[in-house]
Amino acid sequence: MIGPESAADQTIEIRAALPEDATWDAVARLNAAVPRGERHDFEPRTPAALRELDAVLSRDGRVLRRYVAEVVDTGAIVAYAHGFHMPWDHHPARFWCSVRCDPAYRRRGIGRRLFTALERDLDRLGAAELRAMVPEARPDMGALMTNLGFHELFRSWDFELDLAQPGPGPLPAVPPPGVAVVTLPEERARQPACLADLRALYLAVSREVPLPNHADPELPAEAFAAYLERWPTSLPEACFIAREGDTYLGLCILHRSAEDPACLDHLFTGVAPKGRGRGVATALKLSTITFARRHGYARISTAVESNNPGMLALNERLGFVRRGGLIVLARQGKPALRNPPSAGPAHAGPSTPG
């Protein structure tokens, strides 16, 4: 990041981002600098992950618009804004937006200028609704979004379980009758082709979740297998499956934390309608806690939306403590044009000097 002593008198130009390594590097660097408690969904922190997000959007024909704020004298990118079709929503006129700025360049109106350029582009495409996130801990960002016409939809809360604390009170220690809870490697040994049915369960449940943790709601089979078994943070033995005979009722996915070796990230809990109300989610979550304690982890972190009362209540019973969260906002767009222009290539848009 550029030091604060160099920021005050520099001229900043807002321009369309180019799909090139310098842009991906700069945007990922801005995302990586965001404190853990203030991170949003879909803000990749490495150039490779950002390119993957762009590739998923392009592959599926989703619109992506990205703008950057560049120091005229040096060419340094100090902020960005982007908006894209929300793949998990299947609505062609609803867009997810994000703005990030180097702390040394805040309070200079750069974020508002970026958003104005992005908004103008999305309006031309007939955007009906824009969505975004702000941290609960940043009321200044919330005030800015309110001034831009956004209102709160719900909240996504971070939770953490301290495994050094005593376990939960009286809860069923075993799965419900007829249901087995096994690890992914155990199920792979029993049924080598199980990933197809597990993917079907994952996709079905993910479609019910307001903010799935992967930008691709129709995650291809190979990508799903990699997510479970081959990502750098994957931990197959910490993925638990609830099955009744040969029918899969539930799935929990945990990964190693990329930043804290003492922590497990609980990324997904899903139960099929047939398994709900039977204690399946409780049995899965207890299995993950037992695994974490047995293998010497200190914490489990997860996130739950405020409109998911069942999972909020279960986390509370299990001893998870809320550590902060994000506010999901929405704003109705301007009326769609009768003949909006075609989507065009990702990153397209006019330059806005100033």
mmCIF file of C-alpha atoms in Angstrom, residues 2-245:
data_model
loop_
_atom_site.group_PDB
_atom_site.id
_atom_site.type_symbol
_atom_site.label_atom_id
_atom_site.label_comp_id
_atom_site.label_asym_id
_atom_site.label_seq_id
_atom_site.Cartn_x
_atom_site.Cartn_y
_atom_site.Cartn_z
ATOM 1 C CA ILE A 2 1.080 3.583 -0.617
ATOM 2 C CA GLY A 3 2.073 5.490 2.485
ATOM 3 C CA PRO A 4 -0.304 8.156 3.812
ATOM 4 C CA GLU A 5 2.291 10.910 3.364
ATOM 5 C CA SER A 6 2.053 10.537 -0.407
ATOM 6 C CA ALA A 7 -1.722 10.474 -0.796
ATOM 7 C CA ALA A 8 -3.049 13.976 -0.086
ATOM 8 C CA ASP A 9 -2.042 15.929 -3.189
ATOM 9 C CA GLN A 10 -2.155 13.267 -5.865
ATOM 10 C CA THR A 11 -4.545 13.385 -8.815
ATOM 11 C CA ILE A 12 -6.770 10.309 -9.069
ATOM 12 C CA GLU A 13 -8.346 9.063 -12.275
ATOM 13 C CA ILE A 14 -11.316 6.708 -12.345
ATOM 14 C CA ARG A 15 -11.154 4.356 -15.322
ATOM 15 C CA ALA A 16 -12.433 1.003 -16.510
ATOM 16 C CA ALA A 17 -10.258 -1.854 -15.287
ATOM 17 C CA LEU A 18 -8.317 -3.852 -17.830
ATOM 18 C CA PRO A 19 -8.326 -7.674 -17.639
ATOM 19 C CA GLU A 20 -4.589 -7.938 -17.028
ATOM 20 C CA ASP A 21 -2.171 -9.113 -14.344
ATOM 21 C CA ALA A 22 -1.521 -5.594 -13.000
ATOM 22 C CA THR A 23 -5.237 -5.119 -12.307
ATOM 23 C CA TRP A 24 -5.740 -8.545 -10.722
ATOM 24 C CA ASP A 25 -2.635 -8.033 -8.561
ATOM 25 C CA ALA A 26 -3.758 -4.599 -7.362
ATOM 26 C CA VAL A 27 -7.370 -5.579 -6.642
ATOM 27 C CA ALA A 28 -6.326 -8.742 -4.798
ATOM 28 C CA ARG A 29 -3.826 -6.694 -2.762
ATOM 29 C CA LEU A 30 -6.566 -4.271 -1.714
ATOM 30 C CA ASN A 31 -8.783 -7.189 -0.689
ATOM 31 C CA ALA A 32 -5.986 -8.917 1.226
ATOM 32 C CA ALA A 33 -5.397 -5.780 3.307
ATOM 33 C CA VAL A 34 -8.956 -5.793 4.675
ATOM 34 C CA PRO A 35 -9.091 -6.946 8.339
ATOM 35 C CA ARG A 36 -10.628 -10.389 8.777
ATOM 36 C CA GLY A 37 -13.716 -9.071 10.569
ATOM 37 C CA GLU A 38 -14.500 -6.627 7.741
ATOM 38 C CA ARG A 39 -14.164 -8.968 4.762
ATOM 39 C CA HIS A 40 -17.059 -9.428 2.389
ATOM 40 C CA ASP A 41 -18.096 -12.339 0.236
ATOM 41 C CA PHE A 42 -16.636 -12.472 -3.269
ATOM 42 C CA GLU A 43 -13.547 -10.365 -2.593
ATOM 43 C CA PRO A 44 -10.734 -12.761 -3.553
ATOM 44 C CA ARG A 45 -7.449 -12.028 -1.800
ATOM 45 C CA THR A 46 -5.078 -13.583 -4.339
ATOM 46 C CA PRO A 47 -4.704 -12.777 -8.047
ATOM 47 C CA ALA A 48 -5.371 -16.412 -8.949
ATOM 48 C CA ALA A 49 -8.635 -16.489 -6.989
ATOM 49 C CA LEU A 50 -9.736 -13.203 -8.545
ATOM 50 C CA ARG A 51 -9.025 -14.501 -12.039
ATOM 51 C CA GLU A 52 -11.031 -17.633 -11.166
ATOM 52 C CA LEU A 53 -14.029 -15.507 -10.112
ATOM 53 C CA ASP A 54 -13.820 -13.545 -13.367
ATOM 54 C CA ALA A 55 -13.528 -16.773 -15.352
ATOM 55 C CA VAL A 56 -16.617 -18.286 -13.680
ATOM 56 C CA LEU A 57 -18.641 -15.173 -14.481
ATOM 57 C CA SER A 58 -17.402 -15.095 -18.081
ATOM 58 C CA ARG A 59 -18.002 -18.817 -18.584
ATOM 59 C CA ASP A 60 -21.637 -18.463 -17.552
ATOM 60 C CA GLY A 61 -22.244 -15.295 -19.552
ATOM 61 C CA ARG A 62 -22.579 -13.108 -16.430
ATOM 62 C CA VAL A 63 -21.977 -9.392 -16.707
ATOM 63 C CA LEU A 64 -18.948 -8.028 -14.829
ATOM 64 C CA ARG A 65 -18.036 -4.348 -14.632
ATOM 65 C CA ARG A 66 -14.937 -3.237 -12.729
ATOM 66 C CA TYR A 67 -13.458 0.232 -12.280
ATOM 67 C CA VAL A 68 -10.208 1.299 -10.629
ATOM 68 C CA ALA A 69 -8.905 4.511 -9.114
ATOM 69 C CA GLU A 70 -5.400 5.186 -10.373
ATOM 70 C CA VAL A 71 -2.797 7.733 -9.269
ATOM 71 C CA VAL A 72 -2.103 9.680 -12.446
ATOM 72 C CA ASP A 73 1.603 10.305 -11.796
ATOM 73 C CA THR A 74 2.524 6.738 -10.818
ATOM 74 C CA GLY A 75 -0.162 4.486 -12.281
ATOM 75 C CA ALA A 76 -0.721 2.900 -8.848
ATOM 76 C CA ILE A 77 -4.217 1.467 -8.329
ATOM 77 C CA VAL A 78 -5.468 2.591 -4.913
ATOM 78 C CA ALA A 79 -9.158 1.598 -5.038
ATOM 79 C CA TYR A 80 -11.640 -0.355 -7.121
ATOM 80 C CA ALA A 81 -15.350 -1.016 -7.528
ATOM 81 C CA HIS A 82 -17.009 -3.860 -9.323
ATOM 82 C CA GLY A 83 -20.490 -5.171 -9.951
ATOM 83 C CA PHE A 84 -21.593 -8.470 -11.417
ATOM 84 C CA HIS A 85 -24.650 -10.631 -11.906
ATOM 85 C CA MET A 86 -25.297 -12.640 -8.757
ATOM 86 C CA PRO A 87 -24.898 -16.219 -10.029
ATOM 87 C CA TRP A 88 -26.755 -17.747 -7.077
ATOM 88 C CA ASP A 89 -29.810 -15.541 -7.693
ATOM 89 C CA HIS A 90 -30.637 -16.265 -11.367
ATOM 90 C CA HIS A 91 -31.976 -12.720 -11.844
ATOM 91 C CA PRO A 92 -30.565 -10.954 -14.925
ATOM 92 C CA ALA A 93 -31.137 -7.454 -13.535
ATOM 93 C CA ARG A 94 -29.745 -7.939 -10.004
ATOM 94 C CA PHE A 95 -26.082 -7.147 -9.340
ATOM 95 C CA TRP A 96 -23.628 -7.631 -6.478
ATOM 96 C CA CYS A 97 -21.405 -4.587 -5.857
ATOM 97 C CA SER A 98 -18.213 -4.013 -3.910
ATOM 98 C CA VAL A 99 -15.937 -1.009 -3.364
ATOM 99 C CA ARG A 100 -12.522 -1.093 -1.675
ATOM 100 C CA CYS A 101 -10.023 1.704 -1.087
ATOM 101 C CA ASP A 102 -6.479 1.899 0.275
ATOM 102 C CA PRO A 103 -6.864 3.376 3.794
ATOM 103 C CA ALA A 104 -4.420 6.173 2.896
ATOM 104 C CA TYR A 105 -6.849 7.389 0.226
ATOM 105 C CA ARG A 106 -10.096 7.266 2.174
ATOM 106 C CA ARG A 107 -12.304 10.292 2.859
ATOM 107 C CA ARG A 108 -11.435 11.850 -0.487
ATOM 108 C CA GLY A 109 -14.630 10.872 -2.282
ATOM 109 C CA ILE A 110 -12.897 8.147 -4.303
ATOM 110 C CA GLY A 111 -15.365 5.448 -3.294
ATOM 111 C CA ARG A 112 -18.327 7.602 -4.281
ATOM 112 C CA ARG A 113 -16.732 8.412 -7.655
ATOM 113 C CA LEU A 114 -16.068 4.751 -8.310
ATOM 114 C CA PHE A 115 -19.610 3.795 -7.380
ATOM 115 C CA THR A 116 -21.023 6.563 -9.593
ATOM 116 C CA ALA A 117 -19.089 5.225 -12.590
ATOM 117 C CA LEU A 118 -20.172 1.654 -11.825
ATOM 118 C CA GLU A 119 -23.782 2.676 -11.242
ATOM 119 C CA ARG A 120 -23.930 4.495 -14.566
ATOM 120 C CA ASP A 121 -22.694 1.383 -16.359
ATOM 121 C CA LEU A 122 -25.149 -0.932 -14.602
ATOM 122 C CA ASP A 123 -28.046 1.454 -15.205
ATOM 123 C CA ARG A 124 -27.347 1.243 -18.923
ATOM 124 C CA LEU A 125 -27.659 -2.528 -18.607
ATOM 125 C CA GLY A 126 -31.090 -2.183 -16.995
ATOM 126 C CA ALA A 127 -30.117 -3.019 -13.392
ATOM 127 C CA ALA A 128 -33.239 -3.445 -11.249
ATOM 128 C CA GLU A 129 -31.475 -3.980 -7.932
ATOM 129 C CA LEU A 130 -27.980 -3.569 -6.511
ATOM 130 C CA ARG A 131 -26.767 -5.444 -3.430
ATOM 131 C CA ALA A 132 -23.702 -4.930 -1.265
ATOM 132 C CA MET A 133 -22.237 -5.618 2.177
ATOM 133 C CA VAL A 134 -20.775 -3.397 4.888
ATOM 134 C CA PRO A 135 -19.213 -4.474 8.213
ATOM 135 C CA GLU A 136 -21.273 -3.890 11.340
ATOM 136 C CA ALA A 137 -18.114 -2.362 12.831
ATOM 137 C CA ARG A 138 -17.947 0.362 10.142
ATOM 138 C CA PRO A 139 -20.918 2.705 10.686
ATOM 139 C CA ASP A 140 -19.240 5.226 8.361
ATOM 140 C CA MET A 141 -19.568 2.777 5.485
ATOM 141 C CA GLY A 142 -23.155 2.066 6.458
ATOM 142 C CA ALA A 143 -23.930 5.799 6.434
ATOM 143 C CA LEU A 144 -22.383 6.167 2.971
ATOM 144 C CA MET A 145 -24.476 3.311 1.602
ATOM 145 C CA THR A 146 -27.608 4.781 3.173
ATOM 146 C CA ASN A 147 -26.835 8.085 1.464
ATOM 147 C CA LEU A 148 -26.521 6.161 -1.800
ATOM 148 C CA GLY A 149 -30.045 4.813 -1.313
ATOM 149 C CA PHE A 150 -29.336 1.340 0.103
ATOM 150 C CA HIS A 151 -31.407 -0.312 2.848
ATOM 151 C CA GLU A 152 -30.730 -3.337 5.048
ATOM 152 C CA LEU A 153 -31.938 -6.786 3.980
ATOM 153 C CA PHE A 154 -30.367 -9.027 6.622
ATOM 154 C CA ARG A 155 -27.077 -9.668 8.412
ATOM 155 C CA SER A 156 -24.401 -12.334 8.102
ATOM 156 C CA TRP A 157 -22.889 -12.971 11.515
ATOM 157 C CA ASP A 158 -19.489 -14.494 12.303
ATOM 158 C CA PHE A 159 -19.417 -17.078 15.089
ATOM 159 C CA GLU A 160 -16.563 -18.794 16.870
ATOM 160 C CA LEU A 161 -16.452 -21.826 19.135
ATOM 161 C CA ASP A 162 -13.664 -21.868 21.722
ATOM 162 C CA LEU A 163 -12.824 -25.548 22.020
ATOM 163 C CA ALA A 164 -11.088 -25.019 25.356
ATOM 164 C CA GLN A 165 -14.463 -24.263 26.925
ATOM 165 C CA PRO A 166 -16.704 -27.058 28.271
ATOM 166 C CA GLY A 167 -18.878 -28.820 25.742
ATOM 167 C CA PRO A 168 -22.573 -28.104 25.254
ATOM 168 C CA GLY A 169 -25.235 -29.170 27.702
ATOM 169 C CA PRO A 170 -27.563 -32.103 27.147
ATOM 170 C CA LEU A 171 -27.697 -32.812 23.427
ATOM 171 C CA PRO A 172 -28.076 -36.116 21.598
ATOM 172 C CA ALA A 173 -24.604 -37.614 21.306
ATOM 173 C CA VAL A 174 -25.551 -40.037 18.552
ATOM 174 C CA PRO A 175 -27.322 -39.657 15.207
ATOM 175 C CA PRO A 176 -31.068 -40.308 15.084
ATOM 176 C CA PRO A 177 -32.118 -43.944 14.636
ATOM 177 C CA GLY A 178 -31.263 -45.342 11.235
ATOM 178 C CA VAL A 179 -28.877 -42.505 10.362
ATOM 179 C CA ALA A 180 -25.107 -42.941 10.151
ATOM 180 C CA VAL A 181 -22.620 -40.056 10.299
ATOM 181 C CA VAL A 182 -19.370 -40.831 8.480
ATOM 182 C CA THR A 183 -16.404 -38.922 7.126
ATOM 183 C CA LEU A 184 -15.875 -38.287 3.433
ATOM 184 C CA PRO A 185 -12.924 -40.743 3.182
ATOM 185 C CA GLU A 186 -15.009 -43.436 4.911
ATOM 186 C CA GLU A 187 -17.874 -42.917 2.479
ATOM 187 C CA ARG A 188 -15.522 -42.826 -0.499
ATOM 188 C CA ALA A 189 -14.186 -46.226 0.591
ATOM 189 C CA ARG A 190 -17.725 -47.615 0.893
ATOM 190 C CA GLN A 191 -19.123 -45.931 -2.202
ATOM 191 C CA PRO A 192 -16.408 -44.616 -4.578
ATOM 192 C CA ALA A 193 -18.957 -42.784 -6.762
ATOM 193 C CA CYS A 194 -20.569 -40.927 -3.845
ATOM 194 C CA LEU A 195 -19.456 -37.461 -4.953
ATOM 195 C CA ALA A 196 -22.198 -37.227 -7.591
ATOM 196 C CA ASP A 197 -24.968 -37.647 -5.018
ATOM 197 C CA LEU A 198 -23.186 -35.434 -2.488
ATOM 198 C CA ARG A 199 -22.877 -32.713 -5.119
ATOM 199 C CA ALA A 200 -26.607 -32.995 -5.847
ATOM 200 C CA LEU A 201 -27.337 -32.515 -2.124
ATOM 201 C CA TYR A 202 -24.886 -29.601 -1.897
ATOM 202 C CA LEU A 203 -26.397 -27.822 -4.902
ATOM 203 C CA ALA A 204 -29.982 -28.366 -3.753
ATOM 204 C CA VAL A 205 -29.328 -26.935 -0.303
ATOM 205 C CA SER A 206 -27.082 -24.131 -1.580
ATOM 206 C CA ARG A 207 -29.944 -22.807 -3.693
ATOM 207 C CA GLU A 208 -31.862 -22.166 -0.461
ATOM 208 C CA VAL A 209 -29.006 -20.227 1.172
ATOM 209 C CA PRO A 210 -29.041 -16.429 0.634
ATOM 210 C CA LEU A 211 -25.260 -16.153 0.312
ATOM 211 C CA PRO A 212 -23.566 -19.399 -0.645
ATOM 212 C CA ASN A 213 -19.825 -19.422 -0.053
ATOM 213 C CA HIS A 214 -18.989 -20.200 -3.672
ATOM 214 C CA ALA A 215 -19.750 -17.862 -6.565
ATOM 215 C CA ASP A 216 -20.894 -20.745 -8.759
ATOM 216 C CA PRO A 217 -24.261 -22.221 -7.670
ATOM 217 C CA GLU A 218 -23.970 -24.942 -10.319
ATOM 218 C CA LEU A 219 -20.476 -25.946 -9.242
ATOM 219 C CA PRO A 220 -19.183 -28.441 -11.846
ATOM 220 C CA ALA A 221 -18.452 -31.958 -10.649
ATOM 221 C CA GLU A 222 -14.680 -31.583 -10.938
ATOM 222 C CA ALA A 223 -14.703 -28.255 -9.107
ATOM 223 C CA PHE A 224 -16.857 -29.747 -6.323
ATOM 224 C CA ALA A 225 -14.433 -32.651 -5.923
ATOM 225 C CA ALA A 226 -11.521 -30.212 -5.735
ATOM 226 C CA TYR A 227 -13.388 -28.093 -3.160
ATOM 227 C CA LEU A 228 -13.793 -31.125 -0.907
ATOM 228 C CA GLU A 229 -10.452 -32.819 -1.441
ATOM 229 C CA ARG A 230 -7.815 -30.794 -3.288
ATOM 230 C CA TRP A 231 -7.923 -27.143 -2.297
ATOM 231 C CA PRO A 232 -4.877 -26.107 -0.211
ATOM 232 C CA THR A 233 -7.219 -25.781 2.773
ATOM 233 C CA SER A 234 -9.309 -28.903 2.087
ATOM 234 C CA LEU A 235 -9.655 -31.382 4.947
ATOM 235 C CA PRO A 236 -11.672 -34.382 3.706
ATOM 236 C CA GLU A 237 -11.578 -36.126 7.066
ATOM 237 C CA ALA A 238 -13.381 -33.093 8.544
ATOM 238 C CA CYS A 239 -16.217 -33.371 6.015
ATOM 239 C CA PHE A 240 -19.067 -35.313 7.594
ATOM 240 C CA ILE A 241 -21.964 -37.014 5.844
ATOM 241 C CA ALA A 242 -25.294 -38.137 7.301
ATOM 242 C CA ARG A 243 -26.854 -41.008 5.402
ATOM 243 C CA GLU A 244 -29.873 -43.237 5.851
ATOM 244 C CA GLY A 245 -29.147 -46.412 3.968
#
